[in-house]
Amino acid sequence: MKKVIQGAVYNTEKAKKVCERKYEGPSHEKGAHVKQVQQLYKTKSNKFFFYIYTEFVAHVAVDNDDVDPEFEDQEVIEEKITPVTYEEALQFASEISAASKSEKKMIAKYFPELAVESSDNKKIQKKLYISEKANWYLELMLQEGKETNSSLVEKLIIEEYQRLYEKGIMDRDPFLEMEK
């Protein structure tokens, strides 16, 4: 499903599914027994959204008669996409990871706060593009020191994040290491 909300595109086929929760039971909102799947997605632009698929049987008017309409029970399918904040996505994911140990590792890729263990030694591959000018500076820094490309970039990222955290621009500290 694809939906544009306030200029942002939310597409379940292009976004990464983080986790899901299934529910079957009574719904006071629908006034019926429902089957529902709530899925949390993350877009390439780091926005989170819910895709909610609901099936239920409802009393539906089957003709266009406003005076004496004819009703019958029909299966209704409702699909919707709802953008959510990082905090709302984190809350949903934490509920899922607490209930499902099998999804815990997958969820931790998107939410470092929920990682079972944080390993500073575990490396992941990330593709970066830098300007030619930045590349020359990088090469000069590598010649002068004992750093590698990876260690130098990692050090710069952590230092910049800490600087922004101290200024109050960044407010999340998933590894509880900014307060020193």
PDB file of C-alpha atoms in Angstrom:
ATOM      1  CA  MET A   1       0.000   0.000   0.000  1.00  0.00           C
ATOM      2  CA  LYS A   2       1.227   3.492  -0.803  1.00  0.00           C
ATOM      3  CA  LYS A   3       0.056   6.788   0.648  1.00  0.00           C
ATOM      4  CA  VAL A   4       1.296  10.382   0.530  1.00  0.00           C
ATOM      5  CA  ILE A   5       0.803  12.267   3.800  1.00  0.00           C
ATOM      6  CA  GLN A   6       1.904  15.910   4.101  1.00  0.00           C
ATOM      7  CA  GLY A   7       4.264  15.499   1.149  1.00  0.00           C
ATOM      8  CA  ALA A   8       5.976  12.356   2.496  1.00  0.00           C
ATOM      9  CA  VAL A   9       5.554   9.032   0.681  1.00  0.00           C
ATOM     10  CA  TYR A  10       4.811   5.957   2.796  1.00  0.00           C
ATOM     11  CA  ASN A  11       5.016   2.725   0.793  1.00  0.00           C
ATOM     12  CA  THR A  12       4.938  -0.750   2.329  1.00  0.00           C
ATOM     13  CA  GLU A  13       6.666  -2.217  -0.736  1.00  0.00           C
ATOM     14  CA  LYS A  14       9.673   0.149  -0.551  1.00  0.00           C
ATOM     15  CA  ALA A  15      10.044   0.561   3.238  1.00  0.00           C
ATOM     16  CA  LYS A  16      11.640  -1.963   5.614  1.00  0.00           C
ATOM     17  CA  LYS A  17       9.267  -3.867   7.856  1.00  0.00           C
ATOM     18  CA  VAL A  18      10.563  -3.675  11.431  1.00  0.00           C
ATOM     19  CA  CYS A  19       8.016  -5.837  13.287  1.00  0.00           C
ATOM     20  CA  GLU A  20       4.347  -6.729  13.488  1.00  0.00           C
ATOM     21  CA  ARG A  21       1.604  -7.633  15.939  1.00  0.00           C
ATOM     22  CA  LYS A  22      -1.509  -9.679  15.202  1.00  0.00           C
ATOM     23  CA  TYR A  23      -4.764  -9.396  17.109  1.00  0.00           C
ATOM     24  CA  GLU A  24      -8.010 -11.293  16.896  1.00  0.00           C
ATOM     25  CA  GLY A  25     -10.897 -10.442  19.170  1.00  0.00           C
ATOM     26  CA  PRO A  26     -13.610  -7.916  19.975  1.00  0.00           C
ATOM     27  CA  SER A  27     -13.190  -4.294  18.968  1.00  0.00           C
ATOM     28  CA  HIS A  28     -15.359  -1.689  20.649  1.00  0.00           C
ATOM     29  CA  GLU A  29     -14.431   0.821  17.947  1.00  0.00           C
ATOM     30  CA  LYS A  30     -15.803  -1.429  15.181  1.00  0.00           C
ATOM     31  CA  GLY A  31     -18.531  -3.032  17.280  1.00  0.00           C
ATOM     32  CA  ALA A  32     -17.486  -6.407  15.924  1.00  0.00           C
ATOM     33  CA  HIS A  33     -15.014  -9.248  16.168  1.00  0.00           C
ATOM     34  CA  VAL A  34     -11.889  -8.231  14.210  1.00  0.00           C
ATOM     35  CA  LYS A  35      -8.739  -9.756  12.774  1.00  0.00           C
ATOM     36  CA  GLN A  36      -6.018  -7.119  12.722  1.00  0.00           C
ATOM     37  CA  VAL A  37      -2.364  -6.926  11.731  1.00  0.00           C
ATOM     38  CA  GLN A  38      -0.317  -3.902  12.803  1.00  0.00           C
ATOM     39  CA  GLN A  39       3.035  -3.591  11.043  1.00  0.00           C
ATOM     40  CA  LEU A  40       5.748  -1.046  11.809  1.00  0.00           C
ATOM     41  CA  TYR A  41       7.824   0.183   8.847  1.00  0.00           C
ATOM     42  CA  LYS A  42      10.841   2.465   8.406  1.00  0.00           C
ATOM     43  CA  THR A  43      11.304   4.462   5.200  1.00  0.00           C
ATOM     44  CA  LYS A  44      14.613   5.217   3.479  1.00  0.00           C
ATOM     45  CA  SER A  45      14.316   8.767   4.841  1.00  0.00           C
ATOM     46  CA  ASN A  46      14.157   7.369   8.416  1.00  0.00           C
ATOM     47  CA  LYS A  47      10.450   7.985   8.981  1.00  0.00           C
ATOM     48  CA  PHE A  48       8.361   5.378  10.800  1.00  0.00           C
ATOM     49  CA  PHE A  49       4.773   4.429  10.021  1.00  0.00           C
ATOM     50  CA  PHE A  50       2.140   1.845  10.876  1.00  0.00           C
ATOM     51  CA  TYR A  51       0.352  -0.176   8.230  1.00  0.00           C
ATOM     52  CA  ILE A  52      -2.853  -1.502   9.792  1.00  0.00           C
ATOM     53  CA  TYR A  53      -4.929  -4.171   8.051  1.00  0.00           C
ATOM     54  CA  THR A  54      -8.293  -4.987   9.644  1.00  0.00           C
ATOM     55  CA  GLU A  55     -10.988  -7.527   8.647  1.00  0.00           C
ATOM     56  CA  PHE A  56     -14.413  -7.650  10.270  1.00  0.00           C
ATOM     57  CA  VAL A  57     -18.051  -8.426   9.509  1.00  0.00           C
ATOM     58  CA  ALA A  58     -20.405  -5.431   9.552  1.00  0.00           C
ATOM     59  CA  HIS A  59     -24.034  -4.644   8.797  1.00  0.00           C
ATOM     60  CA  VAL A  60     -23.806  -2.800   5.448  1.00  0.00           C
ATOM     61  CA  ALA A  61     -26.496  -1.117   3.319  1.00  0.00           C
ATOM     62  CA  VAL A  62     -26.574  -2.953  -0.028  1.00  0.00           C
ATOM     63  CA  ASP A  63     -28.882  -0.617  -1.952  1.00  0.00           C
ATOM     64  CA  ASN A  64     -29.104   3.129  -2.506  1.00  0.00           C
ATOM     65  CA  ASP A  65     -32.489   3.517  -0.847  1.00  0.00           C
ATOM     66  CA  ASP A  66     -32.310   6.308   1.746  1.00  0.00           C
ATOM     67  CA  VAL A  67     -35.890   5.768   2.990  1.00  0.00           C
ATOM     68  CA  ASP A  68     -35.954   1.979   3.453  1.00  0.00           C
ATOM     69  CA  PRO A  69     -32.408   0.616   2.989  1.00  0.00           C
ATOM     70  CA  GLU A  70     -31.717  -3.101   2.765  1.00  0.00           C
ATOM     71  CA  PHE A  71     -28.884  -4.353   5.008  1.00  0.00           C
ATOM     72  CA  GLU A  72     -26.829  -7.503   5.020  1.00  0.00           C
ATOM     73  CA  ASP A  73     -23.722  -8.732   6.826  1.00  0.00           C
ATOM     74  CA  GLN A  74     -20.586  -8.383   4.726  1.00  0.00           C
ATOM     75  CA  GLU A  75     -16.893  -8.818   5.344  1.00  0.00           C
ATOM     76  CA  VAL A  76     -15.211  -5.421   5.439  1.00  0.00           C
ATOM     77  CA  ILE A  77     -11.502  -4.873   4.887  1.00  0.00           C
ATOM     78  CA  GLU A  78      -9.897  -1.667   6.107  1.00  0.00           C
ATOM     79  CA  GLU A  79      -6.301  -0.665   5.363  1.00  0.00           C
ATOM     80  CA  LYS A  80      -4.585   2.452   6.629  1.00  0.00           C
ATOM     81  CA  ILE A  81      -1.156   4.003   6.975  1.00  0.00           C
ATOM     82  CA  THR A  82      -0.361   6.209   9.948  1.00  0.00           C
ATOM     83  CA  PRO A  83       2.959   8.049  10.381  1.00  0.00           C
ATOM     84  CA  VAL A  84       4.422   7.810  13.907  1.00  0.00           C
ATOM     85  CA  THR A  85       7.235   9.477  15.796  1.00  0.00           C
ATOM     86  CA  TYR A  86      10.435   7.678  16.724  1.00  0.00           C
ATOM     87  CA  GLU A  87       9.234   7.471  20.332  1.00  0.00           C
ATOM     88  CA  GLU A  88       5.915   5.861  19.323  1.00  0.00           C
ATOM     89  CA  ALA A  89       7.749   3.401  17.064  1.00  0.00           C
ATOM     90  CA  LEU A  90      10.190   2.614  19.889  1.00  0.00           C
ATOM     91  CA  GLN A  91       7.311   1.976  22.302  1.00  0.00           C
ATOM     92  CA  PHE A  92       5.578  -0.393  19.841  1.00  0.00           C
ATOM     93  CA  ALA A  93       8.854  -2.208  19.065  1.00  0.00           C
ATOM     94  CA  SER A  94       9.688  -2.587  22.764  1.00  0.00           C
ATOM     95  CA  GLU A  95       6.311  -4.235  23.377  1.00  0.00           C
ATOM     96  CA  ILE A  96       6.928  -6.642  20.488  1.00  0.00           C
ATOM     97  CA  SER A  97      10.520  -7.443  21.514  1.00  0.00           C
ATOM     98  CA  ALA A  98       9.404  -8.107  25.096  1.00  0.00           C
ATOM     99  CA  ALA A  99       6.810 -10.587  23.840  1.00  0.00           C
ATOM    100  CA  SER A 100       8.829 -12.192  21.038  1.00  0.00           C
ATOM    101  CA  LYS A 101      12.440 -13.179  21.656  1.00  0.00           C
ATOM    102  CA  SER A 102      12.797 -14.271  18.014  1.00  0.00           C
ATOM    103  CA  GLU A 103      12.157 -10.723  16.764  1.00  0.00           C
ATOM    104  CA  LYS A 104      14.340  -9.052  19.417  1.00  0.00           C
ATOM    105  CA  LYS A 105      17.543  -9.152  17.316  1.00  0.00           C
ATOM    106  CA  MET A 106      15.790  -7.834  14.192  1.00  0.00           C
ATOM    107  CA  ILE A 107      14.177  -4.982  16.126  1.00  0.00           C
ATOM    108  CA  ALA A 108      17.500  -4.033  17.753  1.00  0.00           C
ATOM    109  CA  LYS A 109      18.863  -3.161  14.278  1.00  0.00           C
ATOM    110  CA  TYR A 110      16.433  -0.236  14.170  1.00  0.00           C
ATOM    111  CA  PHE A 111      16.395   0.694  17.864  1.00  0.00           C
ATOM    112  CA  PRO A 112      19.771   0.558  19.631  1.00  0.00           C
ATOM    113  CA  GLU A 113      18.001   1.178  22.953  1.00  0.00           C
ATOM    114  CA  LEU A 114      16.469  -2.292  22.671  1.00  0.00           C
ATOM    115  CA  ALA A 115      19.704  -4.153  21.879  1.00  0.00           C
ATOM    116  CA  VAL A 116      20.254  -7.069  24.217  1.00  0.00           C
ATOM    117  CA  GLU A 117      23.931  -6.257  24.373  1.00  0.00           C
ATOM    118  CA  SER A 118      25.933  -3.475  22.853  1.00  0.00           C
ATOM    119  CA  SER A 119      29.190  -4.534  21.306  1.00  0.00           C
ATOM    120  CA  ASP A 120      31.668  -1.805  20.461  1.00  0.00           C
ATOM    121  CA  ASN A 121      33.748  -4.400  18.614  1.00  0.00           C
ATOM    122  CA  LYS A 122      31.067  -5.636  16.243  1.00  0.00           C
ATOM    123  CA  LYS A 123      31.448  -3.889  12.903  1.00  0.00           C
ATOM    124  CA  ILE A 124      28.838  -3.325  10.217  1.00  0.00           C
ATOM    125  CA  GLN A 125      29.401  -2.296   6.637  1.00  0.00           C
ATOM    126  CA  LYS A 126      28.149   1.119   5.556  1.00  0.00           C
ATOM    127  CA  LYS A 127      28.649   2.661   2.139  1.00  0.00           C
ATOM    128  CA  LEU A 128      29.663   6.339   2.250  1.00  0.00           C
ATOM    129  CA  TYR A 129      30.270   8.914  -0.462  1.00  0.00           C
ATOM    130  CA  ILE A 130      32.487  11.898   0.309  1.00  0.00           C
ATOM    131  CA  SER A 131      33.671  14.842  -1.753  1.00  0.00           C
ATOM    132  CA  GLU A 132      37.069  14.830  -3.428  1.00  0.00           C
ATOM    133  CA  LYS A 133      38.191  17.598  -1.078  1.00  0.00           C
ATOM    134  CA  ALA A 134      37.162  15.583   2.014  1.00  0.00           C
ATOM    135  CA  ASN A 135      38.927  12.553   0.549  1.00  0.00           C
ATOM    136  CA  TRP A 136      42.197  14.495   0.261  1.00  0.00           C
ATOM    137  CA  TYR A 137      41.920  15.639   3.863  1.00  0.00           C
ATOM    138  CA  LEU A 138      41.184  12.060   4.885  1.00  0.00           C
ATOM    139  CA  GLU A 139      44.241  10.782   3.034  1.00  0.00           C
ATOM    140  CA  LEU A 140      46.455  13.405   4.707  1.00  0.00           C
ATOM    141  CA  MET A 141      45.073  12.494   8.145  1.00  0.00           C
ATOM    142  CA  LEU A 142      45.683   8.806   7.485  1.00  0.00           C
ATOM    143  CA  GLN A 143      49.321   9.474   6.512  1.00  0.00           C
ATOM    144  CA  GLU A 144      49.981  11.445   9.708  1.00  0.00           C
ATOM    145  CA  GLY A 145      48.344   9.060  12.181  1.00  0.00           C
ATOM    146  CA  LYS A 146      47.758   5.425  12.961  1.00  0.00           C
ATOM    147  CA  GLU A 147      44.042   5.541  12.152  1.00  0.00           C
ATOM    148  CA  THR A 148      42.204   3.587   9.457  1.00  0.00           C
ATOM    149  CA  ASN A 149      39.412   4.977   7.286  1.00  0.00           C
ATOM    150  CA  SER A 150      36.859   3.226   9.472  1.00  0.00           C
ATOM    151  CA  SER A 151      38.295   4.178  12.859  1.00  0.00           C
ATOM    152  CA  LEU A 152      38.728   7.812  11.834  1.00  0.00           C
ATOM    153  CA  VAL A 153      35.182   8.155  10.479  1.00  0.00           C
ATOM    154  CA  GLU A 154      33.775   6.365  13.536  1.00  0.00           C
ATOM    155  CA  LYS A 155      35.679   8.684  15.909  1.00  0.00           C
ATOM    156  CA  LEU A 156      34.470  11.785  14.028  1.00  0.00           C
ATOM    157  CA  ILE A 157      30.851  10.625  14.067  1.00  0.00           C
ATOM    158  CA  ILE A 158      30.893   9.913  17.814  1.00  0.00           C
ATOM    159  CA  GLU A 159      32.596  13.239  18.582  1.00  0.00           C
ATOM    160  CA  GLU A 160      30.060  15.148  16.462  1.00  0.00           C
ATOM    161  CA  TYR A 161      27.128  13.334  18.079  1.00  0.00           C
ATOM    162  CA  GLN A 162      28.509  14.133  21.545  1.00  0.00           C
ATOM    163  CA  ARG A 163      28.945  17.806  20.552  1.00  0.00           C
ATOM    164  CA  LEU A 164      25.323  17.967  19.325  1.00  0.00           C
ATOM    165  CA  TYR A 165      24.117  16.145  22.452  1.00  0.00           C
ATOM    166  CA  GLU A 166      25.878  18.659  24.697  1.00  0.00           C
ATOM    167  CA  LYS A 167      24.247  21.529  22.755  1.00  0.00           C
ATOM    168  CA  GLY A 168      20.825  19.897  23.220  1.00  0.00           C
ATOM    169  CA  ILE A 169      20.286  19.334  19.485  1.00  0.00           C
ATOM    170  CA  MET A 170      20.386  15.541  19.890  1.00  0.00           C
ATOM    171  CA  ASP A 171      18.490  14.270  22.923  1.00  0.00           C
ATOM    172  CA  ARG A 172      18.689  10.473  22.712  1.00  0.00           C
ATOM    173  CA  ASP A 173      21.559   8.583  24.335  1.00  0.00           C
ATOM    174  CA  PRO A 174      20.879   4.933  23.470  1.00  0.00           C
ATOM    175  CA  PHE A 175      24.176   3.680  24.883  1.00  0.00           C
ATOM    176  CA  LEU A 176      24.110   5.854  28.016  1.00  0.00           C
ATOM    177  CA  GLU A 177      27.583   7.228  27.337  1.00  0.00           C
ATOM    178  CA  MET A 178      27.032  10.929  26.649  1.00  0.00           C
ATOM    179  CA  GLU A 179      26.731  11.962  30.308  1.00  0.00           C
ATOM    180  CA  LYS A 180      30.318  12.051  31.570  1.00  0.00           C
TER     181      LYS A 180
END
